[in-house]
Amino acid sequence: MLPIPYAGYLIVITLGVVLWLAGRRWPSVIAPLGRITREVLSSLPSRIAIALIWWWLGWHFFTN
Amino acid sequence: MSRLGRLKHVKKLLAGMSPWIPLFAFVCLFHIVRGVASDAILFGLFTLLEIASWRGWLPRFKHRPNLNLWLVRGVLVGAGMTLFFAQRDSLADHILFLALLPLAIWAVDFKHAPIRSPKFVVHTRWLWLTLALTMALVELGAYIAANILKDDRNWPTVSVLVGPVLEAPFGRLVFVAIWVAIGWGMLRSMASLRKGSEQ
Protein backbone atom coordinates (compact mmCIF):
# COMPACT_ATOMS: atom_id res chain seq x y z
CA MET A 1 0.00 0.00 0.00
CA LEU A 2 1.15 3.52 -0.80
CA PRO A 3 2.41 5.36 2.34
CA ILE A 4 0.04 8.13 3.47
CA PRO A 5 2.18 11.18 2.50
CA TYR A 6 2.78 9.83 -1.02
CA ALA A 7 -0.96 9.34 -1.46
CA GLY A 8 -1.61 12.82 -0.06
CA TYR A 9 0.90 14.51 -2.39
CA LEU A 10 -0.42 12.59 -5.41
CA ILE A 11 -4.05 13.45 -4.63
CA VAL A 12 -3.29 17.17 -4.18
CA ILE A 13 -1.18 17.32 -7.38
CA THR A 14 -3.87 15.43 -9.34
CA LEU A 15 -6.61 17.75 -8.06
CA GLY A 16 -4.41 20.74 -8.97
CA VAL A 17 -4.03 19.45 -12.55
CA VAL A 18 -7.81 18.79 -12.73
CA LEU A 19 -8.55 22.32 -11.48
CA TRP A 20 -6.08 23.82 -13.97
CA LEU A 21 -7.61 21.83 -16.87
CA ALA A 22 -11.18 22.67 -15.73
CA GLY A 23 -10.24 26.37 -15.77
CA ARG A 24 -9.10 26.04 -19.37
CA ARG A 25 -12.19 24.02 -20.41
CA TRP A 26 -14.90 26.00 -18.55
CA PRO A 27 -13.41 29.48 -17.96
CA SER A 28 -16.78 31.02 -17.02
CA VAL A 29 -17.36 28.47 -14.22
CA ILE A 30 -13.83 27.76 -12.93
CA ALA A 31 -11.51 30.74 -13.28
CA PRO A 32 -8.37 29.94 -15.29
CA LEU A 33 -5.13 29.93 -13.28
CA GLY A 34 -3.81 32.88 -15.31
CA ARG A 35 -6.78 35.01 -14.25
CA ILE A 36 -6.39 34.02 -10.60
CA THR A 37 -2.67 34.84 -10.73
CA ARG A 38 -3.35 38.22 -12.37
CA GLU A 39 -5.94 39.17 -9.75
CA VAL A 40 -3.81 38.00 -6.81
CA LEU A 41 -0.83 39.93 -8.21
CA SER A 42 -2.87 43.14 -8.42
CA SER A 43 -2.18 43.80 -4.72
CA LEU A 44 1.33 44.84 -3.63
CA PRO A 45 1.55 42.63 -0.47
CA SER A 46 0.56 39.59 -2.57
CA ARG A 47 3.08 40.48 -5.28
CA ILE A 48 5.82 40.71 -2.65
CA ALA A 49 4.70 37.45 -1.00
CA ILE A 50 4.49 35.46 -4.25
CA ALA A 51 7.88 36.77 -5.43
CA LEU A 52 9.43 35.87 -2.07
CA ILE A 53 7.91 32.36 -2.05
CA TRP A 54 9.15 31.77 -5.62
CA TRP A 55 12.62 32.98 -4.66
CA TRP A 56 12.66 30.88 -1.47
CA LEU A 57 11.67 27.68 -3.32
CA GLY A 58 14.74 28.04 -5.53
CA TRP A 59 16.95 29.01 -2.57
CA HIS A 60 15.69 26.13 -0.42
CA PHE A 61 16.21 23.40 -3.01
CA PHE A 62 19.49 24.63 -4.47
CA THR A 63 21.43 26.07 -1.56
CA ASN A 64 20.40 23.95 1.45
CA MET B 1 -9.57 51.24 28.73
CA SER B 2 -12.54 48.85 28.87
CA ARG B 3 -12.38 45.38 27.35
CA LEU B 4 -14.64 46.46 24.50
CA GLY B 5 -12.48 49.53 23.94
CA ARG B 6 -9.33 47.41 23.83
CA LEU B 7 -11.01 45.04 21.36
CA LYS B 8 -11.99 47.97 19.14
CA HIS B 9 -8.44 49.32 19.33
CA VAL B 10 -6.94 45.96 18.30
CA LYS B 11 -9.53 45.65 15.50
CA LYS B 12 -8.60 49.10 14.21
CA LEU B 13 -4.90 48.26 14.45
CA LEU B 14 -5.30 45.06 12.43
CA ALA B 15 -7.71 46.47 9.85
CA GLY B 16 -6.70 45.58 6.31
CA MET B 17 -3.86 43.36 7.50
CA SER B 18 -2.35 41.27 4.73
CA PRO B 19 -3.10 37.52 5.26
CA TRP B 20 0.52 36.83 4.27
CA ILE B 21 1.73 38.28 7.60
CA PRO B 22 0.35 35.52 9.90
CA LEU B 23 1.27 32.91 7.30
CA PHE B 24 4.93 34.00 7.10
CA ALA B 25 5.07 34.49 10.89
CA PHE B 26 3.80 30.92 11.37
CA VAL B 27 6.40 29.52 8.94
CA CYS B 28 9.09 31.54 10.76
CA LEU B 29 8.00 30.05 14.12
CA PHE B 30 7.91 26.59 12.55
CA HIS B 31 11.53 26.93 11.41
CA ILE B 32 12.53 28.21 14.88
CA VAL B 33 10.96 25.06 16.41
CA ARG B 34 12.73 22.93 13.74
CA GLY B 35 16.01 24.64 14.61
CA VAL B 36 16.70 25.79 11.03
CA ALA B 37 18.16 29.24 11.66
CA SER B 38 18.58 30.32 8.00
CA ASP B 39 14.93 29.69 7.07
CA ALA B 40 13.73 31.20 10.37
CA ILE B 41 15.70 34.39 9.62
CA LEU B 42 14.44 34.50 6.02
CA PHE B 43 10.78 34.08 6.99
CA GLY B 44 11.26 36.57 9.82
CA LEU B 45 12.51 39.07 7.23
CA PHE B 46 9.63 38.17 4.88
CA THR B 47 7.17 38.84 7.74
CA LEU B 48 8.79 42.22 8.42
CA LEU B 49 8.66 43.09 4.71
CA GLU B 50 4.94 42.23 4.60
CA ILE B 51 4.27 44.29 7.74
CA ALA B 52 6.18 47.22 6.20
CA SER B 53 4.18 46.89 2.98
CA TRP B 54 0.86 46.74 4.90
CA ARG B 55 1.70 49.80 7.02
CA GLY B 56 3.04 51.71 4.00
CA TRP B 57 6.56 51.92 5.46
CA LEU B 58 8.33 50.57 2.41
CA PRO B 59 10.39 53.21 0.62
CA ARG B 60 9.29 53.53 -2.99
CA PHE B 61 11.98 53.21 -5.60
CA LYS B 62 12.75 56.53 -7.28
CA HIS B 63 12.92 54.87 -10.66
CA ARG B 64 10.04 52.47 -11.07
CA PRO B 65 11.26 49.50 -13.06
CA ASN B 66 10.29 49.60 -16.69
CA LEU B 67 10.41 45.86 -17.25
CA ASN B 68 11.92 44.87 -20.54
CA LEU B 69 10.44 41.42 -21.06
CA TRP B 70 13.38 40.25 -23.19
CA LEU B 71 15.83 41.29 -20.48
CA VAL B 72 13.71 39.50 -17.85
CA ARG B 73 13.58 36.39 -20.03
CA GLY B 74 17.36 36.59 -20.43
CA VAL B 75 17.86 36.83 -16.66
CA LEU B 76 15.52 33.88 -16.04
CA VAL B 77 17.16 31.70 -18.71
CA GLY B 78 20.60 32.65 -17.32
CA ALA B 79 19.42 31.75 -13.81
CA GLY B 80 18.03 28.43 -15.08
CA MET B 81 21.29 27.57 -16.85
CA THR B 82 23.35 28.45 -13.77
CA LEU B 83 21.15 26.26 -11.57
CA PHE B 84 21.36 23.39 -14.06
CA PHE B 85 25.09 23.45 -14.77
CA ALA B 86 26.54 24.61 -11.42
CA GLN B 87 26.90 22.12 -8.60
CA ARG B 88 24.10 22.30 -6.03
CA ASP B 89 24.91 24.57 -3.08
CA SER B 90 27.84 26.06 -5.02
CA LEU B 91 29.06 29.64 -4.69
CA ALA B 92 27.45 30.40 -8.08
CA ASP B 93 24.03 29.30 -6.75
CA HIS B 94 24.41 31.46 -3.63
CA ILE B 95 25.51 34.54 -5.62
CA LEU B 96 22.65 34.02 -8.08
CA PHE B 97 19.98 33.90 -5.37
CA LEU B 98 21.45 36.81 -3.42
CA ALA B 99 21.33 38.86 -6.65
CA LEU B 100 17.81 37.69 -7.56
CA LEU B 101 16.22 38.65 -4.21
CA PRO B 102 16.53 42.47 -4.53
CA LEU B 103 15.71 42.21 -8.25
CA ALA B 104 12.49 40.33 -7.46
CA ILE B 105 11.45 42.91 -4.85
CA TRP B 106 12.31 45.76 -7.23
CA ALA B 107 10.28 44.17 -10.04
CA VAL B 108 7.06 43.99 -7.96
CA ASP B 109 7.18 47.66 -6.98
CA PHE B 110 4.46 49.35 -9.01
CA LYS B 111 1.02 50.76 -8.30
CA HIS B 112 -2.14 48.96 -9.32
CA ALA B 113 -5.62 49.13 -7.87
CA PRO B 114 -6.66 45.70 -6.50
CA ILE B 115 -9.01 43.96 -8.95
CA ARG B 116 -12.52 43.20 -7.68
CA SER B 117 -13.20 39.57 -8.51
CA PRO B 118 -16.59 38.14 -9.53
CA LYS B 119 -18.01 35.36 -7.33
CA PHE B 120 -16.86 32.41 -9.45
CA VAL B 121 -13.28 33.73 -9.37
CA VAL B 122 -13.44 34.07 -5.57
CA HIS B 123 -14.75 30.48 -5.35
CA THR B 124 -11.91 29.21 -7.56
CA ARG B 125 -9.40 31.11 -5.40
CA TRP B 126 -10.78 29.29 -2.35
CA LEU B 127 -10.38 25.95 -4.15
CA TRP B 128 -6.69 26.71 -4.91
CA LEU B 129 -6.16 27.94 -1.34
CA THR B 130 -7.72 24.73 0.04
CA LEU B 131 -5.40 22.64 -2.14
CA ALA B 132 -2.34 24.64 -1.01
CA LEU B 133 -3.33 24.29 2.67
CA THR B 134 -3.97 20.55 2.25
CA MET B 135 -0.50 20.14 0.71
CA ALA B 136 1.02 22.08 3.63
CA LEU B 137 -0.89 19.95 6.18
CA VAL B 138 0.14 16.66 4.51
CA GLU B 139 3.77 17.84 4.59
CA LEU B 140 3.50 19.00 8.21
CA GLY B 141 1.96 15.64 9.16
CA ALA B 142 4.77 13.79 7.35
CA TYR B 143 7.39 15.93 9.10
CA ILE B 144 5.91 15.29 12.57
CA ALA B 145 5.42 11.54 11.94
CA ALA B 146 8.96 11.18 10.51
CA ASN B 147 10.38 12.80 13.66
CA ILE B 148 8.31 10.74 16.09
CA LEU B 149 8.76 7.42 14.25
CA LYS B 150 12.32 8.19 13.08
CA ASP B 151 11.25 7.09 9.60
CA ASP B 152 11.44 9.55 6.72
CA ARG B 153 11.23 6.73 4.16
CA ASN B 154 7.55 6.13 4.79
CA TRP B 155 6.88 9.69 5.98
CA PRO B 156 8.84 11.86 3.54
CA THR B 157 8.47 15.61 3.30
CA VAL B 158 8.59 17.22 -0.15
CA SER B 159 12.23 18.20 0.44
CA VAL B 160 13.17 14.58 1.21
CA LEU B 161 11.52 13.49 -2.06
CA VAL B 162 12.86 16.31 -4.24
CA GLY B 163 16.48 16.26 -2.91
CA PRO B 164 17.59 13.07 -4.72
CA VAL B 165 15.65 14.08 -7.86
CA LEU B 166 17.76 17.25 -8.12
CA GLU B 167 20.96 15.19 -8.09
CA ALA B 168 19.94 13.51 -11.38
CA PRO B 169 20.37 15.69 -14.53
CA PHE B 170 16.88 14.98 -15.89
CA GLY B 171 15.20 15.63 -12.54
CA ARG B 172 17.15 18.84 -12.12
CA LEU B 173 16.22 19.92 -15.67
CA VAL B 174 12.51 19.37 -14.96
CA PHE B 175 12.65 21.20 -11.59
CA VAL B 176 14.60 24.15 -13.03
CA ALA B 177 12.20 24.34 -16.00
CA ILE B 178 9.18 24.45 -13.64
CA TRP B 179 10.81 27.05 -11.37
CA VAL B 180 11.81 29.28 -14.32
CA ALA B 181 8.33 28.85 -15.89
CA ILE B 182 6.66 30.02 -12.66
CA GLY B 183 8.91 33.11 -12.57
CA TRP B 184 8.25 33.71 -16.27
CA GLY B 185 4.46 33.45 -15.83
CA MET B 186 4.53 35.70 -12.78
CA LEU B 187 6.50 38.40 -14.58
CA ARG B 188 4.27 38.16 -17.67
CA SER B 189 1.18 38.71 -15.48
CA MET B 190 2.87 41.65 -13.78
CA ALA B 191 3.89 43.16 -17.12
CA SER B 192 0.26 43.03 -18.26
CA LEU B 193 -0.93 44.60 -14.97
CA ARG B 194 1.68 47.33 -15.29
CA LYS B 195 0.58 48.05 -18.85
CA GLY B 196 -3.05 48.26 -17.69
CA SER B 197 -2.23 50.67 -14.86
CA GLU B 198 -0.31 52.98 -17.19
CA GLN B 199 -3.23 53.39 -19.60
Coordinates of N, CA, C and O in Angstrom, one line a residue, chain B residues 87-174:
Chain B
Q87 N 27.1 23.1 -9.6 CA 26.9 22.1 -8.6 C 25.9 22.7 -7.6 O 25.9 23.9 -7.3
R88 N 25.1 21.8 -7.0 CA 24.1 22.3 -6.0 C 24.8 22.9 -4.8 O 25.8 22.3 -4.4
D89 N 24.3 23.9 -4.3 CA 24.9 24.6 -3.1 C 26.3 25.2 -3.4 O 27.1 25.4 -2.5
S90 N 26.6 25.5 -4.7 CA 27.8 26.1 -5.0 C 27.8 27.6 -4.8 O 26.7 28.1 -4.5
L91 N 29.0 28.2 -4.9 CA 29.1 29.6 -4.7 C 28.2 30.3 -5.8 O 27.5 31.4 -5.5
A92 N 28.2 29.8 -7.0 CA 27.5 30.4 -8.1 C 26.0 30.4 -7.7 O 25.3 31.4 -8.0
D93 N 25.5 29.3 -7.1 CA 24.0 29.3 -6.7 C 23.7 30.4 -5.7 O 22.7 31.1 -5.8
H94 N 24.6 30.5 -4.7 CA 24.4 31.5 -3.6 C 24.4 32.9 -4.2 O 23.5 33.7 -3.8
I95 N 25.4 33.2 -5.0 CA 25.5 34.5 -5.6 C 24.3 34.8 -6.4 O 23.7 35.9 -6.3
L96 N 23.8 33.8 -7.2 CA 22.7 34.0 -8.1 C 21.4 34.4 -7.2 O 20.7 35.4 -7.5
F97 N 21.2 33.6 -6.2 CA 20.0 33.9 -5.4 C 20.1 35.2 -4.6 O 19.1 35.9 -4.5
L98 N 21.3 35.5 -4.1 CA 21.4 36.8 -3.4 C 21.2 38.0 -4.4 O 20.8 39.0 -4.0
A99 N 21.6 37.8 -5.7 CA 21.3 38.9 -6.6 C 19.9 38.9 -7.0 O 19.3 40.0 -7.3
L100 N 19.2 37.7 -7.1 CA 17.8 37.7 -7.6 C 16.8 38.3 -6.5 O 15.8 38.8 -6.9
L101 N 17.2 38.2 -5.2 CA 16.2 38.7 -4.2 C 15.9 40.1 -4.3 O 14.7 40.5 -4.5
P102 N 16.9 41.0 -4.4 CA 16.5 42.5 -4.5 C 15.9 42.7 -5.9 O 15.0 43.6 -6.0
L103 N 16.3 42.0 -6.9 CA 15.7 42.2 -8.2 C 14.2 41.9 -8.2 O 13.4 42.6 -8.8
A104 N 13.9 40.8 -7.5 CA 12.5 40.3 -7.5 C 11.6 41.4 -6.7 O 10.5 41.7 -7.1
I105 N 12.2 41.9 -5.6 CA 11.4 42.9 -4.9 C 11.3 44.2 -5.7 O 10.2 44.8 -5.7
W106 N 12.3 44.5 -6.4 CA 12.3 45.8 -7.2 C 11.3 45.6 -8.3 O 10.5 46.5 -8.6
A107 N 11.2 44.4 -8.9 CA 10.3 44.2 -10.0 C 8.8 44.3 -9.6 O 8.0 44.6 -10.5
V108 N 8.5 44.0 -8.4 CA 7.1 44.0 -8.0 C 6.6 45.4 -7.5 O 5.4 45.6 -7.2
D109 N 7.5 46.3 -7.5 CA 7.2 47.7 -7.0 C 6.5 48.5 -8.1 O 7.2 49.2 -8.8
F110 N 5.2 48.4 -8.1 CA 4.5 49.4 -9.0 C 3.0 49.5 -8.4 O 2.6 48.6 -7.6
K111 N 2.4 50.5 -8.8 CA 1.0 50.8 -8.3 C 0.0 50.1 -9.2 O 0.0 50.2 -10.4
H112 N -1.0 49.5 -8.6 CA -2.1 49.0 -9.3 C -3.3 48.8 -8.3 O -3.1 48.3 -7.3
A113 N -4.5 49.3 -8.7 CA -5.6 49.1 -7.9 C -6.0 47.6 -7.8 O -6.0 47.0 -8.8
P114 N -6.3 47.1 -6.6 CA -6.7 45.7 -6.5 C -7.9 45.4 -7.4 O -8.8 46.2 -7.4
I115 N -7.9 44.3 -8.1 CA -9.0 44.0 -9.0 C -10.1 43.3 -8.1 O -9.9 42.4 -7.3
R116 N -11.4 43.8 -8.4 CA -12.5 43.2 -7.7 C -13.0 42.0 -8.5 O -13.3 42.1 -9.6
S117 N -12.9 40.8 -7.8 CA -13.2 39.6 -8.5 C -14.7 39.2 -8.5 O -15.3 39.4 -7.4
P118 N -15.2 38.7 -9.6 CA -16.6 38.1 -9.5 C -16.6 36.9 -8.7 O -15.6 36.3 -8.4
K119 N -17.9 36.5 -8.3 CA -18.0 35.4 -7.3 C -17.3 34.1 -7.8 O -16.7 33.4 -6.9
F120 N -17.4 33.7 -9.0 CA -16.9 32.4 -9.4 C -15.3 32.4 -9.4 O -14.7 31.4 -9.1
V121 N -14.7 33.6 -9.5 CA -13.3 33.7 -9.4 C -12.9 33.6 -7.9 O -11.9 32.9 -7.6
V122 N -13.7 34.2 -7.0 CA -13.4 34.1 -5.6 C -13.5 32.6 -5.2 O -12.7 32.1 -4.4
H123 N -14.6 31.9 -5.7 CA -14.7 30.5 -5.3 C -13.5 29.7 -5.8 O -13.0 28.8 -5.1
T124 N -13.1 30.0 -7.0 CA -11.9 29.2 -7.6 C -10.7 29.5 -6.7 O -9.9 28.6 -6.5
R125 N -10.5 30.8 -6.3 CA -9.4 31.1 -5.4 C -9.4 30.3 -4.1 O -8.4 29.8 -3.7
W126 N -10.6 30.1 -3.6 CA -10.8 29.3 -2.4 C -10.4 27.8 -2.6 O -9.8 27.2 -1.8
L127 N -10.7 27.3 -3.8 CA -10.4 26.0 -4.2 C -8.8 25.8 -4.2 O -8.3 24.9 -3.6
W128 N -8.2 26.8 -4.8 CA -6.7 26.7 -4.9 C -6.1 26.8 -3.5 O -5.1 26.2 -3.2
L129 N -6.7 27.7 -2.7 CA -6.2 27.9 -1.3 C -6.3 26.7 -0.5 O -5.4 26.3 0.2
T130 N -7.5 26.0 -0.7 CA -7.7 24.7 0.0 C -6.7 23.7 -0.4 O -6.1 23.0 0.5
L131 N -6.4 23.6 -1.7 CA -5.4 22.6 -2.1 C -4.0 23.0 -1.5 O -3.3 22.0 -1.1
A132 N -3.7 24.3 -1.5 CA -2.3 24.6 -1.0 C -2.3 24.3 0.5 O -1.2 23.8 1.0
L133 N -3.3 24.6 1.2 CA -3.3 24.3 2.7 C -3.3 22.8 2.9 O -2.6 22.3 3.8
T134 N -4.0 22.0 2.1 CA -4.0 20.6 2.2 C -2.6 20.0 2.0 O -2.1 19.2 2.8
M135 N -1.9 20.6 1.0 CA -0.5 20.1 0.7 C 0.4 20.5 1.9 O 1.2 19.6 2.4
A136 N 0.2 21.7 2.5 CA 1.0 22.1 3.6 C 0.7 21.2 4.8 O 1.7 20.8 5.5
L137 N -0.5 20.8 5.0 CA -0.9 19.9 6.2 C -0.3 18.5 6.0 O 0.1 17.9 7.0
V138 N -0.4 18.0 4.8 CA 0.1 16.7 4.5 C 1.6 16.7 4.8 O 2.2 15.8 5.5
E139 N 2.3 17.8 4.4 CA 3.8 17.8 4.6 C 4.1 18.0 6.1 O 5.0 17.4 6.6
L140 N 3.3 18.8 6.8 CA 3.5 19.0 8.2 C 3.3 17.7 8.9 O 4.1 17.3 9.8
G141 N 2.2 17.0 8.6 CA 2.0 15.6 9.2 C 3.1 14.7 8.9 O 3.6 14.0 9.9
A142 N 3.6 14.7 7.7 CA 4.8 13.8 7.3 C 6.0 14.2 8.2 O 6.7 13.3 8.7
Y143 N 6.2 15.5 8.3 CA 7.4 15.9 9.1 C 7.3 15.5 10.6 O 8.3 14.9 11.1
I144 N 6.1 15.7 11.2 CA 5.9 15.3 12.6 C 6.0 13.8 12.7 O 6.8 13.3 13.6
A145 N 5.4 13.0 11.8 CA 5.4 11.5 11.9 C 6.9 11.0 11.8 O 7.3 10.1 12.5
A146 N 7.6 11.6 10.8 CA 9.0 11.2 10.5 C 9.8 11.4 11.7 O 10.7 10.6 12.0
N147 N 9.6 12.5 12.5 CA 10.4 12.8 13.7 C 10.0 11.9 14.8 O 10.9 11.4 15.5
I148 N 8.7 11.6 15.0 CA 8.3 10.7 16.1 C 8.7 9.3 15.8 O 9.3 8.6 16.7
L149 N 8.5 8.8 14.6 CA 8.8 7.4 14.3 C 10.2 7.2 13.8 O 10.6 6.0 13.5
K150 N 11.0 8.3 13.6 CA 12.3 8.2 13.1 C 12.3 7.4 11.8 O 13.1 6.5 11.5
D151 N 11.4 7.8 10.9 CA 11.3 7.1 9.6 C 10.8 8.1 8.5 O 9.6 8.3 8.3
D152 N 11.8 8.6 7.8 CA 11.4 9.5 6.7 C 11.3 8.8 5.4 O 11.2 9.5 4.3
R153 N 11.4 7.5 5.4 CA 11.2 6.7 4.2 C 9.7 6.6 3.9 O 9.3 6.8 2.8
N154 N 9.0 6.3 4.9 CA 7.5 6.1 4.8 C 6.8 7.4 5.1 O 5.6 7.5 4.8
W155 N 7.5 8.4 5.7 CA 6.9 9.7 6.0 C 7.8 10.8 5.4 O 8.3 11.7 6.2
P156 N 7.9 10.8 4.1 CA 8.8 11.9 3.5 C 8.2 13.2 3.4 O 7.0 13.3 3.0
T157 N 9.0 14.3 3.6 CA 8.5 15.6 3.3 C 8.8 15.8 1.8 O 9.5 15.0 1.2
V158 N 8.3 16.9 1.3 CA 8.6 17.2 -0.2 C 10.1 17.4 -0.4 O 10.7 16.9 -1.4
S159 N 10.8 18.0 0.6 CA 12.2 18.2 0.4 C 13.0 16.9 0.4 O 13.9 16.7 -0.4
V160 N 12.5 15.9 1.2 CA 13.2 14.6 1.2 C 13.0 13.9 -0.2 O 13.9 13.2 -0.7
L161 N 11.8 14.1 -0.8 CA 11.5 13.5 -2.1 C 12.3 14.2 -3.2 O 12.8 13.6 -4.1
V162 N 12.3 15.5 -3.1 CA 12.9 16.3 -4.2 C 14.4 16.3 -4.2 O 15.0 16.3 -5.3
G163 N 15.0 16.2 -3.0 CA 16.5 16.3 -2.9 C 17.2 15.3 -3.9 O 18.0 15.8 -4.7
P164 N 16.9 14.0 -3.8 CA 17.6 13.1 -4.7 C 17.3 13.3 -6.2 O 18.1 13.1 -7.1
V165 N 16.0 13.8 -6.5 CA 15.6 14.1 -7.9 C 16.6 15.2 -8.5 O 17.0 15.1 -9.6
L166 N 16.9 16.1 -7.6 CA 17.8 17.3 -8.1 C 19.2 16.8 -8.4 O 19.9 17.5 -9.1
E167 N 19.6 15.7 -7.8 CA 21.0 15.2 -8.1 C 21.1 14.6 -9.5 O 22.2 14.5 -10.0
A168 N 19.9 14.1 -10.0 CA 19.9 13.5 -11.4 C 19.7 14.6 -12.4 O 18.9 15.5 -12.2
P169 N 20.5 14.6 -13.5 CA 20.4 15.7 -14.5 C 18.9 15.9 -15.0 O 18.5 17.0 -15.1
F170 N 18.2 14.8 -15.3 CA 16.9 15.0 -15.9 C 15.9 15.6 -14.8 O 15.2 16.5 -15.1
G171 N 16.0 15.1 -13.6 CA 15.2 15.6 -12.5 C 15.5 17.1 -12.3 O 14.6 17.9 -12.1
R172 N 16.8 17.4 -12.3 CA 17.1 18.8 -12.1 C 16.6 19.7 -13.3 O 16.1 20.8 -13.0
L173 N 16.7 19.2 -14.5 CA 16.2 19.9 -15.7 C 14.7 20.2 -15.5 O 14.3 21.4 -15.7
V174 N 14.0 19.2 -15.1 CA 12.5 19.4 -15.0 C 12.2 20.4 -13.9 O 11.4 21.3 -14.0

